[in-house]
Amino acid sequence: MKCTTPYRKIFQYQIDAKLRSLNIERAKRYIKYAWIVGALNFVLLLFSALALSRSGRVTPATIAEPIIVGLLTLGIYKKNEYCAGVFIGYVILSKIVAILLIGFKIQAILGGLIALVFLYDGMLGAMKYWRVNEAEGKKTKQARLVYGATLGSAAVALLVWIVYTYVKA
């Protein structure tokens, strides 16, 4: 079923226009920046999880969050746009939860916005990378779908588990 709302058409046109303007080298650079942002996020979450474990305040989220970010970063490193899309959703969701739990902190919001810019460009870079390689016959769409579905679904399953744990508690 194809959605024909005007907003979707405008958004799809903007993505297609940006993809046409990207060359493959710039696309690879965008992917590199996105996985570096993911790796930095992973390291920060890992250190915060270790600090919380030393103080005895371990929750399922402190254990699962670095795993989620690590899986999604690996997916971006492997040039998968599905993992980049899930990572974008994760960053948005984590900033909303942070605002609800601890209040509006301008540093956290700015950090999230900067990460979103790099992750969005990384997602577009991965889309361009796969389109070029599929057109040249180097890579298959099935390989991309299987790898993205594996990492993305593992990360989404952990996210659902975290949300369920918090709602249940």
PDB file of C-alpha atoms in Angstrom:
ATOM      1  CA  MET A   1       0.000   0.000   0.000  1.00  0.00           C
ATOM      2  CA  LYS A   2       1.507   3.255  -1.123  1.00  0.00           C
ATOM      3  CA  CYS A   3       0.987   6.375   0.968  1.00  0.00           C
ATOM      4  CA  THR A   4       0.264   9.410  -1.165  1.00  0.00           C
ATOM      5  CA  THR A   5       0.126  12.167   1.415  1.00  0.00           C
ATOM      6  CA  PRO A   6       1.712  15.420   0.252  1.00  0.00           C
ATOM      7  CA  TYR A   7       4.127  15.479   3.206  1.00  0.00           C
ATOM      8  CA  ARG A   8       5.508  12.059   2.321  1.00  0.00           C
ATOM      9  CA  LYS A   9       5.962  13.104  -1.296  1.00  0.00           C
ATOM     10  CA  ILE A  10       7.836  16.241  -0.270  1.00  0.00           C
ATOM     11  CA  PHE A  11      10.044  14.307   2.162  1.00  0.00           C
ATOM     12  CA  GLN A  12      10.745  11.575  -0.422  1.00  0.00           C
ATOM     13  CA  TYR A  13      11.603  14.219  -3.024  1.00  0.00           C
ATOM     14  CA  GLN A  14      14.067  15.858  -0.611  1.00  0.00           C
ATOM     15  CA  ILE A  15      15.771  12.525   0.104  1.00  0.00           C
ATOM     16  CA  ASP A  16      15.974  11.663  -3.608  1.00  0.00           C
ATOM     17  CA  ALA A  17      17.418  15.098  -4.402  1.00  0.00           C
ATOM     18  CA  LYS A  18      20.082  14.717  -1.692  1.00  0.00           C
ATOM     19  CA  LEU A  19      20.943  11.199  -2.871  1.00  0.00           C
ATOM     20  CA  ARG A  20      21.388  12.416  -6.447  1.00  0.00           C
ATOM     21  CA  SER A  21      23.788  15.129  -5.276  1.00  0.00           C
ATOM     22  CA  LEU A  22      25.982  12.675  -3.285  1.00  0.00           C
ATOM     23  CA  ASN A  23      28.963  11.008  -4.851  1.00  0.00           C
ATOM     24  CA  ILE A  24      30.232   7.694  -3.504  1.00  0.00           C
ATOM     25  CA  GLU A  25      33.268   9.179  -1.731  1.00  0.00           C
ATOM     26  CA  ARG A  26      31.156  11.697   0.150  1.00  0.00           C
ATOM     27  CA  ALA A  27      28.689   8.937   1.001  1.00  0.00           C
ATOM     28  CA  LYS A  28      31.503   6.852   2.521  1.00  0.00           C
ATOM     29  CA  ARG A  29      32.677   9.884   4.509  1.00  0.00           C
ATOM     30  CA  TYR A  30      29.139  10.432   5.859  1.00  0.00           C
ATOM     31  CA  ILE A  31      28.989   6.772   6.904  1.00  0.00           C
ATOM     32  CA  LYS A  32      32.367   7.118   8.634  1.00  0.00           C
ATOM     33  CA  TYR A  33      31.198  10.171  10.584  1.00  0.00           C
ATOM     34  CA  ALA A  34      27.992   8.393  11.605  1.00  0.00           C
ATOM     35  CA  TRP A  35      29.733   5.324  12.996  1.00  0.00           C
ATOM     36  CA  ILE A  36      32.270   7.522  14.814  1.00  0.00           C
ATOM     37  CA  VAL A  37      29.344   9.301  16.501  1.00  0.00           C
ATOM     38  CA  GLY A  38      27.873   5.901  17.342  1.00  0.00           C
ATOM     39  CA  ALA A  39      31.195   4.678  18.739  1.00  0.00           C
ATOM     40  CA  LEU A  40      31.518   7.790  20.928  1.00  0.00           C
ATOM     41  CA  ASN A  41      27.967   7.259  22.158  1.00  0.00           C
ATOM     42  CA  PHE A  42      28.807   3.610  22.901  1.00  0.00           C
ATOM     43  CA  VAL A  43      31.932   4.531  24.894  1.00  0.00           C
ATOM     44  CA  LEU A  44      30.051   7.159  26.931  1.00  0.00           C
ATOM     45  CA  LEU A  45      27.219   4.744  27.708  1.00  0.00           C
ATOM     46  CA  LEU A  46      29.678   2.009  28.630  1.00  0.00           C
ATOM     47  CA  PHE A  47      31.550   4.271  31.052  1.00  0.00           C
ATOM     48  CA  SER A  48      28.297   5.490  32.607  1.00  0.00           C
ATOM     49  CA  ALA A  49      27.099   1.885  32.975  1.00  0.00           C
ATOM     50  CA  LEU A  50      30.349   0.947  34.694  1.00  0.00           C
ATOM     51  CA  ALA A  51      30.088   3.959  37.012  1.00  0.00           C
ATOM     52  CA  LEU A  52      26.513   3.073  37.912  1.00  0.00           C
ATOM     53  CA  SER A  53      27.452  -0.552  38.534  1.00  0.00           C
ATOM     54  CA  ARG A  54      30.143   0.540  40.992  1.00  0.00           C
ATOM     55  CA  SER A  55      27.600   2.589  42.912  1.00  0.00           C
ATOM     56  CA  GLY A  56      25.160  -0.342  42.952  1.00  0.00           C
ATOM     57  CA  ARG A  57      22.425   1.283  40.862  1.00  0.00           C
ATOM     58  CA  VAL A  58      22.278  -1.253  38.034  1.00  0.00           C
ATOM     59  CA  THR A  59      19.060  -1.462  36.030  1.00  0.00           C
ATOM     60  CA  PRO A  60      18.295  -3.443  32.889  1.00  0.00           C
ATOM     61  CA  ALA A  61      18.622  -0.237  30.896  1.00  0.00           C
ATOM     62  CA  THR A  62      22.185   0.390  32.052  1.00  0.00           C
ATOM     63  CA  ILE A  63      23.173  -3.043  30.810  1.00  0.00           C
ATOM     64  CA  ALA A  64      21.159  -3.069  27.578  1.00  0.00           C
ATOM     65  CA  GLU A  65      21.788   0.475  26.331  1.00  0.00           C
ATOM     66  CA  PRO A  66      25.478   0.015  25.471  1.00  0.00           C
ATOM     67  CA  ILE A  67      24.599  -3.270  23.757  1.00  0.00           C
ATOM     68  CA  ILE A  68      21.906  -1.560  21.662  1.00  0.00           C
ATOM     69  CA  VAL A  69      24.200   1.277  20.666  1.00  0.00           C
ATOM     70  CA  GLY A  70      27.034  -1.148  19.914  1.00  0.00           C
ATOM     71  CA  LEU A  71      24.837  -3.251  17.614  1.00  0.00           C
ATOM     72  CA  LEU A  72      23.536  -0.210  15.779  1.00  0.00           C
ATOM     73  CA  THR A  73      27.039   1.243  15.433  1.00  0.00           C
ATOM     74  CA  LEU A  74      28.245  -2.038  13.977  1.00  0.00           C
ATOM     75  CA  GLY A  75      25.375  -1.899  11.499  1.00  0.00           C
ATOM     76  CA  ILE A  76      26.322   1.630  10.458  1.00  0.00           C
ATOM     77  CA  TYR A  77      29.963   0.556  10.110  1.00  0.00           C
ATOM     78  CA  LYS A  78      28.768  -2.197   7.766  1.00  0.00           C
ATOM     79  CA  LYS A  79      26.970   0.539   5.767  1.00  0.00           C
ATOM     80  CA  ASN A  80      23.429  -0.425   6.673  1.00  0.00           C
ATOM     81  CA  GLU A  81      20.844   2.342   6.421  1.00  0.00           C
ATOM     82  CA  TYR A  82      18.267   0.408   8.448  1.00  0.00           C
ATOM     83  CA  CYS A  83      20.523   0.447  11.489  1.00  0.00           C
ATOM     84  CA  ALA A  84      21.138   4.163  10.971  1.00  0.00           C
ATOM     85  CA  GLY A  85      17.377   4.745  10.858  1.00  0.00           C
ATOM     86  CA  VAL A  86      16.817   2.758  14.043  1.00  0.00           C
ATOM     87  CA  PHE A  87      19.690   4.659  15.677  1.00  0.00           C
ATOM     88  CA  ILE A  88      18.017   7.959  14.756  1.00  0.00           C
ATOM     89  CA  GLY A  89      14.813   6.736  16.390  1.00  0.00           C
ATOM     90  CA  TYR A  90      16.770   5.604  19.443  1.00  0.00           C
ATOM     91  CA  VAL A  91      18.428   9.017  19.854  1.00  0.00           C
ATOM     92  CA  ILE A  92      15.071  10.800  19.573  1.00  0.00           C
ATOM     93  CA  LEU A  93      13.439   8.389  22.037  1.00  0.00           C
ATOM     94  CA  SER A  94      16.303   8.650  24.531  1.00  0.00           C
ATOM     95  CA  LYS A  95      16.189  12.462  24.460  1.00  0.00           C
ATOM     96  CA  ILE A  96      12.424  12.451  25.035  1.00  0.00           C
ATOM     97  CA  VAL A  97      12.815  10.055  27.966  1.00  0.00           C
ATOM     98  CA  ALA A  98      15.678  12.165  29.364  1.00  0.00           C
ATOM     99  CA  ILE A  99      13.523  15.306  29.205  1.00  0.00           C
ATOM    100  CA  LEU A 100      10.655  13.528  30.955  1.00  0.00           C
ATOM    101  CA  LEU A 101      12.820  12.004  33.674  1.00  0.00           C
ATOM    102  CA  ILE A 102      15.421  14.646  34.485  1.00  0.00           C
ATOM    103  CA  GLY A 103      14.091  17.783  32.871  1.00  0.00           C
ATOM    104  CA  PHE A 104      15.239  19.987  30.038  1.00  0.00           C
ATOM    105  CA  LYS A 105      19.042  20.074  29.843  1.00  0.00           C
ATOM    106  CA  ILE A 106      20.304  22.166  26.942  1.00  0.00           C
ATOM    107  CA  GLN A 107      23.625  20.254  26.747  1.00  0.00           C
ATOM    108  CA  ALA A 108      21.872  16.920  26.259  1.00  0.00           C
ATOM    109  CA  ILE A 109      19.498  18.327  23.650  1.00  0.00           C
ATOM    110  CA  LEU A 110      22.335  19.951  21.679  1.00  0.00           C
ATOM    111  CA  GLY A 111      24.372  16.756  21.835  1.00  0.00           C
ATOM    112  CA  GLY A 112      21.389  14.798  20.548  1.00  0.00           C
ATOM    113  CA  LEU A 113      20.789  17.245  17.716  1.00  0.00           C
ATOM    114  CA  ILE A 114      24.424  17.089  16.624  1.00  0.00           C
ATOM    115  CA  ALA A 115      24.284  13.291  16.701  1.00  0.00           C
ATOM    116  CA  LEU A 116      21.056  13.339  14.666  1.00  0.00           C
ATOM    117  CA  VAL A 117      22.671  15.426  11.926  1.00  0.00           C
ATOM    118  CA  PHE A 118      25.570  12.994  11.541  1.00  0.00           C
ATOM    119  CA  LEU A 119      23.338   9.916  11.773  1.00  0.00           C
ATOM    120  CA  TYR A 120      20.920  11.283   9.164  1.00  0.00           C
ATOM    121  CA  ASP A 121      23.811  11.982   6.781  1.00  0.00           C
ATOM    122  CA  GLY A 122      25.165   8.502   7.514  1.00  0.00           C
ATOM    123  CA  MET A 123      21.808   6.960   6.660  1.00  0.00           C
ATOM    124  CA  LEU A 124      21.720   8.865   3.355  1.00  0.00           C
ATOM    125  CA  GLY A 125      25.329   7.868   2.682  1.00  0.00           C
ATOM    126  CA  ALA A 126      24.486   4.198   3.236  1.00  0.00           C
ATOM    127  CA  MET A 127      21.483   4.496   0.934  1.00  0.00           C
ATOM    128  CA  LYS A 128      23.685   5.976  -1.802  1.00  0.00           C
ATOM    129  CA  TYR A 129      26.391   3.360  -1.233  1.00  0.00           C
ATOM    130  CA  TRP A 130      23.965   0.480  -1.676  1.00  0.00           C
ATOM    131  CA  ARG A 131      22.223   2.047  -4.665  1.00  0.00           C
ATOM    132  CA  VAL A 132      25.529   2.474  -6.489  1.00  0.00           C
ATOM    133  CA  ASN A 133      26.767  -1.029  -5.636  1.00  0.00           C
ATOM    134  CA  GLU A 134      23.464  -2.648  -6.605  1.00  0.00           C
ATOM    135  CA  ALA A 135      23.493  -0.800  -9.920  1.00  0.00           C
ATOM    136  CA  GLU A 136      27.048  -2.032 -10.582  1.00  0.00           C
ATOM    137  CA  GLY A 137      26.115  -5.569  -9.510  1.00  0.00           C
ATOM    138  CA  LYS A 138      28.699  -5.727  -6.695  1.00  0.00           C
ATOM    139  CA  LYS A 139      26.329  -6.191  -3.778  1.00  0.00           C
ATOM    140  CA  THR A 140      22.907  -7.744  -3.507  1.00  0.00           C
ATOM    141  CA  LYS A 141      19.864  -6.283  -1.864  1.00  0.00           C
ATOM    142  CA  GLN A 142      19.254  -9.539  -0.011  1.00  0.00           C
ATOM    143  CA  ALA A 143      22.594  -9.340   1.813  1.00  0.00           C
ATOM    144  CA  ARG A 144      21.789  -5.806   2.930  1.00  0.00           C
ATOM    145  CA  LEU A 145      18.317  -6.782   4.132  1.00  0.00           C
ATOM    146  CA  VAL A 146      19.472  -9.845   6.075  1.00  0.00           C
ATOM    147  CA  TYR A 147      22.283  -8.024   7.871  1.00  0.00           C
ATOM    148  CA  GLY A 148      20.165  -4.958   8.638  1.00  0.00           C
ATOM    149  CA  ALA A 149      17.239  -7.046   9.813  1.00  0.00           C
ATOM    150  CA  THR A 150      19.480  -9.042  12.146  1.00  0.00           C
ATOM    151  CA  LEU A 151      21.177  -6.108  13.856  1.00  0.00           C
ATOM    152  CA  GLY A 152      18.171  -3.799  13.710  1.00  0.00           C
ATOM    153  CA  SER A 153      15.739  -6.348  15.111  1.00  0.00           C
ATOM    154  CA  ALA A 154      18.134  -7.262  17.924  1.00  0.00           C
ATOM    155  CA  ALA A 155      18.427  -3.594  18.876  1.00  0.00           C
ATOM    156  CA  VAL A 156      14.667  -3.018  18.634  1.00  0.00           C
ATOM    157  CA  ALA A 157      14.007  -6.114  20.754  1.00  0.00           C
ATOM    158  CA  LEU A 158      16.305  -4.756  23.465  1.00  0.00           C
ATOM    159  CA  LEU A 159      14.578  -1.360  23.276  1.00  0.00           C
ATOM    160  CA  VAL A 160      11.168  -2.989  23.690  1.00  0.00           C
ATOM    161  CA  TRP A 161      12.477  -4.984  26.633  1.00  0.00           C
ATOM    162  CA  ILE A 162      13.750  -1.800  28.314  1.00  0.00           C
ATOM    163  CA  VAL A 163      10.436   0.006  27.802  1.00  0.00           C
ATOM    164  CA  TYR A 164       8.506  -3.027  29.091  1.00  0.00           C
ATOM    165  CA  THR A 165      10.731  -3.207  32.175  1.00  0.00           C
ATOM    166  CA  TYR A 166      10.158   0.461  32.995  1.00  0.00           C
ATOM    167  CA  VAL A 167       6.402   0.289  32.394  1.00  0.00           C
ATOM    168  CA  LYS A 168       6.104  -2.848  34.490  1.00  0.00           C
ATOM    169  CA  ALA A 169       8.056  -1.330  37.400  1.00  0.00           C
TER     170      ALA A 169
END
